[in-house]
């Protein structure tokens, strides 16, 4: 690009890039710098639409940054910075958190919960061993390591400790030299000024003159800005419409806008950009109310703004190197222009923050973090600036629409929570007042005409922004000062008064009026007011605590608060006072009715006053109260009035008088008493009533209560009403009132109300929670209020009151209450909800009954009131109370059934108990004459002079005879005893005995009846116990019967409960008969098979399984599986269209597993069931299905397991061999003879077929096996029989199941005639056996007899099916497959594509050849199969051949291994092995090492062959039904090997097999060994699989969960370089860490976008996989693209609980049992089942798009 027209800049520019002469003092640096920028910046950033980022960066470095750094440092920048870095400059860590990163806080040492550490610092700190919490950062915070004010102990991690890095000492003296500092002072101002100027630049078209060096060209951009109003789709839509661009381009723009905050979407001339701008605005306005924010910017403006940000991050980098740089930077930022009113640079930027786009804000905030926040002194200065502009900043934030993390106001927490800084800001900047005034300025839009808040129709988003201000208030108050200065006191008080103004606007806000007649139309908004109340709760508490820490302050605050309350208590003053009489007492009051007049639940002023009042009482300052509030002003009735109304409202809601006011009121009442609010609502209202009760005349107080509860009439006379509803209403109200009276007198667990500590209070809460039931730690935590530090104080006391019970494999640990705490139980505990109350009562009564004790639950003796509250007890023995008690008792005794309830009586009894307890305690403490509390006296006095008047005591006596109150009898007895005790206490200390003998006798008489009653009760209890025992016995007999008759069902239920069922069906396990236990060869034992009668779970009818009857089927699930793979990196074919599954690779990369839940149905019944489901599905299309009917999926009708097919049950064809015949055959049928026979047979077929079609059968290479007189039919001569005849229904099912295996196993469309169907049948049979063998081994179970019922019946059916399946396929086809399989063993066959010995799994070959072999007996005319004897030989020879081949495999593959240091032995086996090795050495032309010791080779073979032998034993057992030797029913290694050899007719010295068949085997061995693959392996060029194969298990997980979090924090997405939030997940199969739920790692598979997990699962687990979402601590199971579920991670905290989402954040430890459970879930192939089960119960996950996981 050409230089500007005037030569000047060009000349200057020419000097700059190579060697700047900026250092020359003659030049003005700023001017030079700007000239340089003016020249380069527009060039570098010219291609805004499609930038080459790397190129840009290169140019910036070369042209500007490098020269700048050279000038600044005076030497090579890289070397200089390297040096600087090593000097270790800061003790503060200052790492800035990104969203989702894990932060740690120490509960023992952090000053408040906002003090956090990054993972590095945490791992290197002492807090690692403390009680810590871990959480996910929302972004924007930073690590507090090194901040001494944040930590009570251990503020530094070992990394940041001074002297930590080896040579730190000498380096710490290494400082920047004066020259560099001088240069910085020159450079920084210009750089900063440029950044500030460009960021706040508002001209769209022009640049400042210093930067305008060339003629303006008409090049503009249309720039679109990010906002939070428009969704992704809106923006994409608008862009497509406005610019006519492709979807992809629009998406690209939108993503960039979301990330960076703005982006040029069109380049061009001014006019065209302007036009685009209007278009975008117009289109976006169409889809949402607001247009998008679009600007047209000149290209040069864009360029410079971009570069300004680049410079910002350059500075940011520089800041991290040196404290000197930071200080210079901060000084410059804080400099105000002399004499100007303008804010300094940093304030300018702060004030501009809300106008900046996202990307710019990020840079700015990072810069603040890395400079100001790293230097304490400057942090303070910054905080001062911040508070100076606080109001403006907050208002800007509130009207902005970006997230809080993107606002500069989010920095407040970093400053306000630093105690010294907070104090400084209060003292010097009056920050409390500033914040409260900000609130007062932003909230008025919610004020109504009475100047109270009203949040109807509020905007949630806006209010959330207001909360941010409230948070700030909390931060400032987090740490209470220990020392008060006068200034601090004054400023705090000013703030407090200002805060009271906010409370004044809340006092009485959102008044409601009872709705009569009509239901309200719309439920009013209530959430906002309650939410603000929640936000304020801890602030209110903190204000009270601050006040309480200084007596002077407390009294002054109290005066202010009192004044404020009084100002608000004007309501109703205009009304005339009325008079209310009862029992000779009168109350004058202004009329007010909660049920008719407006009432509000919000009374923060009154409640704050109550809070200050108890603190006055606690500190003793209450004695000076009169100095601050004169008694005339005090007016306690007015203070009580509003809280009382609120409690009455609650009572009336309970009495359903406010039904028509809708749900909103119900919710408010709920929160009023809920743990989240109650401390500053309900609890304080009770305290206020206690204040009233202590200061008012007790009778007047009670009259006031009666009147406000609108119950005056109810206690004056009996209303002759028949209105049931009204009576009910009265009763509830009376109950509610009595309850409140109990609380007022009895609830004293508040420091200040009595002399209790905070610990006592928490202990009492916990005791009462645990009285309901044992609870988990988290459940207790949730039910306790949290303080400002999110602590409940639970841990300090829990062990004193409860014992911990550990969890099992599922569930969680719980705390149980210690017995000695039970006596603390108070049935009328004021924090119980109604349900909790009755649950607790029930539990405790039951417990007492079990202990054979009476059921009385009297109140525990309460602690003494503190002096200020002492008078409260007087309400117990005042006249009005006696009247209330007597009235209720009388109604009960007189059986006026409508006017009393049992609950009411319970409360009366409770109040009586409280009165008696009080008197007893007083009597025990002081001499009788001093005790003025005369409850006993009042209660035994007649109520009036009327003739029929009775005392409370007399009423109690009568109460015992009321039948409806049977349950209260014990309590009544207890009270009567108390009466007696109190009476005796009075008598003992007083000589003047009261002549109340008659009463006393009555009681005594009662005592004897009481004893009688006790005896009677005991007798009854005993009788009841005997009766129970009898019933139990009957029940258990019935149960046994039931189990017998429903055995199958029962066993499956057991399994579902996780218990393993080790019983095998009897038929396969005859223990009495001792048949030969050999499965193969002439000595073969008989098949043991009883007739099988099964019950269909659908029609409940029984049927015997027979070849010729209708088919019965087992529900089954076929799935692909990689559970046995030895090589997870192998790429799996996703579709098997071209796959040839005949041979299984020895890696076992992917198999087809068939499992069953073991439930039997008639084939016909199942078909009906399935069709019905399909029909059902079609009719209700909208219902999302858990299962895929199209693919044959259904849920087992009985156990709801997910199934996708059925296995036909084919009966075992029992066979028995006449051993004599067999021996005879043995004489002629040697292995070589047998081989010849089959070779001739095969050749014969080939000849036969060659005539017709073009044949593919092998020409037999006639080598090694001599030809003879054998002919085509010879094979038949050793014995044949006719084939089994299956019923058509069995045949149909055989085909159906085989097709499913083919379809699922190969992921292809079903095709009943495909040639691969038999292959897949054999394959799934072999693979499933291998899986089961593997499972038994890893579980340490014996091979036989330990399978679960479902596994046993599934396997049995599968093997029998596999053997029968052959009959439904063309025999020619089966023969073809057989020949190919034999080709591996008999390399003489020239079959194309025969894999080498090392490329096949031998067990798969074995299963294939055994099952396909009978096809050789096929004749055109007759359907034949080998006779029992023929089969026995066929099996024997086929098995021996495969075994020989397998031994060779093992020998070859372990040849390259060096022997372990084992003592060599010279056993016979070792010698045989040695000679065998020598043979192999010969045939491999020396590739095979001759030096391998025989004993080593024998050891390898013996170990390596085990799994194969075990699989073969399982296979032949299920195929033939021959009982296995006893040893295989136990776990014993040595015994097992011998037993296997015996069962499978093998010599225990396996090498003898070679010797026995040497003539036949020698040529085979020769060929096997000569294979190029084998040779290459022996030469070490390729690696063959070793035997035994490794048994797969889930990856090792670390014990400590934070190690995983650590790993996750290191995780970088492999696809993208940006640092946005990632969701790392760990594959538990292979340990791969993936980037889930993110577009960057989505993959296109078959035209579908799949998330990282889903696409990984396709390869790693053939679609089924198990992941750990690390940041959320959850396991995810997924299957395919559409299904998945969450599962708790196997990590538990010390309370035995999991923590999904790390919500609680307690340290977590690996639970091995649970991890093992997950492992079994995988190895048993039950993941799919688990997903289906979870989806059925948890419908929530339906909406989740698993595909993109
Ligand atoms: Zn750190
Ligand atoms: Zn650190
Ligand atoms: Zn700690
Ligand atoms: Zn049936
Ligand atoms: Zn089932
Ligand atoms: Zn994996
Ligand atoms: Zn990614």
mmCIF file of N, CA and C in Angstrom, residues 803-815 1692 1694-1696 1714:
data_model
loop_
_atom_site.group_PDB
_atom_site.id
_atom_site.type_symbol
_atom_site.label_atom_id
_atom_site.label_comp_id
_atom_site.label_asym_id
_atom_site.label_seq_id
_atom_site.Cartn_x
_atom_site.Cartn_y
_atom_site.Cartn_z
ATOM 1 N N UNK A 803 -24.632 -41.345 65.661
ATOM 2 C CA UNK A 803 -23.607 -42.263 65.186
ATOM 3 C C UNK A 803 -23.824 -42.497 63.699
ATOM 4 N N UNK A 804 -22.698 -42.684 63.000
ATOM 5 C CA UNK A 804 -22.757 -42.813 61.544
ATOM 6 C C UNK A 804 -22.842 -44.278 61.147
ATOM 7 N N UNK A 805 -23.748 -44.563 60.219
ATOM 8 C CA UNK A 805 -23.849 -45.929 59.692
ATOM 9 C C UNK A 805 -23.456 -45.931 58.231
ATOM 10 N N UNK A 806 -22.487 -46.770 57.893
ATOM 11 C CA UNK A 806 -21.941 -46.778 56.529
ATOM 12 C C UNK A 806 -22.929 -47.339 55.511
ATOM 13 N N UNK A 807 -22.772 -46.925 54.241
ATOM 14 C CA UNK A 807 -23.680 -47.446 53.210
ATOM 15 C C UNK A 807 -23.199 -48.777 52.652
ATOM 16 N N UNK A 808 -24.077 -49.466 51.953
ATOM 17 C CA UNK A 808 -23.702 -50.683 51.242
ATOM 18 C C UNK A 808 -23.286 -50.339 49.818
ATOM 19 N N UNK A 809 -23.488 -51.293 48.895
ATOM 20 C CA UNK A 809 -23.074 -51.043 47.512
ATOM 21 C C UNK A 809 -23.957 -49.996 46.848
ATOM 22 N N UNK A 810 -25.207 -49.898 47.310
ATOM 23 C CA UNK A 810 -26.030 -48.794 46.834
ATOM 24 C C UNK A 810 -26.525 -48.058 48.071
ATOM 25 N N UNK A 811 -27.288 -47.002 47.836
ATOM 26 C CA UNK A 811 -27.787 -46.224 48.969
ATOM 27 C C UNK A 811 -26.708 -45.327 49.528
ATOM 28 N N UNK A 812 -26.969 -44.740 50.681
ATOM 29 C CA UNK A 812 -25.983 -43.818 51.246
ATOM 30 C C UNK A 812 -25.901 -44.010 52.757
ATOM 31 N N UNK A 813 -24.843 -43.481 53.330
ATOM 32 C CA UNK A 813 -24.660 -43.582 54.771
ATOM 33 C C UNK A 813 -25.654 -42.697 55.510
ATOM 34 N N UNK A 814 -26.025 -43.086 56.733
ATOM 35 C CA UNK A 814 -26.964 -42.265 57.495
ATOM 36 C C UNK A 814 -26.472 -42.076 58.924
ATOM 37 N N UNK A 815 -26.970 -41.024 59.542
ATOM 38 C CA UNK A 815 -26.729 -40.784 60.950
ATOM 39 C C UNK A 815 -27.926 -41.255 61.769
ATOM 40 N N UNK A 1692 -17.515 -41.584 46.688
ATOM 41 C CA UNK A 1692 -18.335 -41.246 47.840
ATOM 42 C C UNK A 1692 -17.604 -40.251 48.729
ATOM 43 N N UNK A 1694 -17.144 -38.608 52.704
ATOM 44 C CA UNK A 1694 -16.941 -39.332 53.961
ATOM 45 C C UNK A 1694 -18.247 -39.713 54.628
ATOM 46 N N UNK A 1695 -19.352 -39.158 54.116
ATOM 47 C CA UNK A 1695 -20.647 -39.513 54.687
ATOM 48 C C UNK A 1695 -21.344 -40.592 53.874
ATOM 49 N N UNK A 1696 -20.566 -41.216 52.970
ATOM 50 C CA UNK A 1696 -21.129 -42.299 52.189
ATOM 51 C C UNK A 1696 -22.140 -41.849 51.168
ATOM 52 N N UNK A 1714 -18.407 -50.152 44.362
ATOM 53 C CA UNK A 1714 -19.309 -49.571 43.371
ATOM 54 C C UNK A 1714 -18.682 -49.575 41.983
#
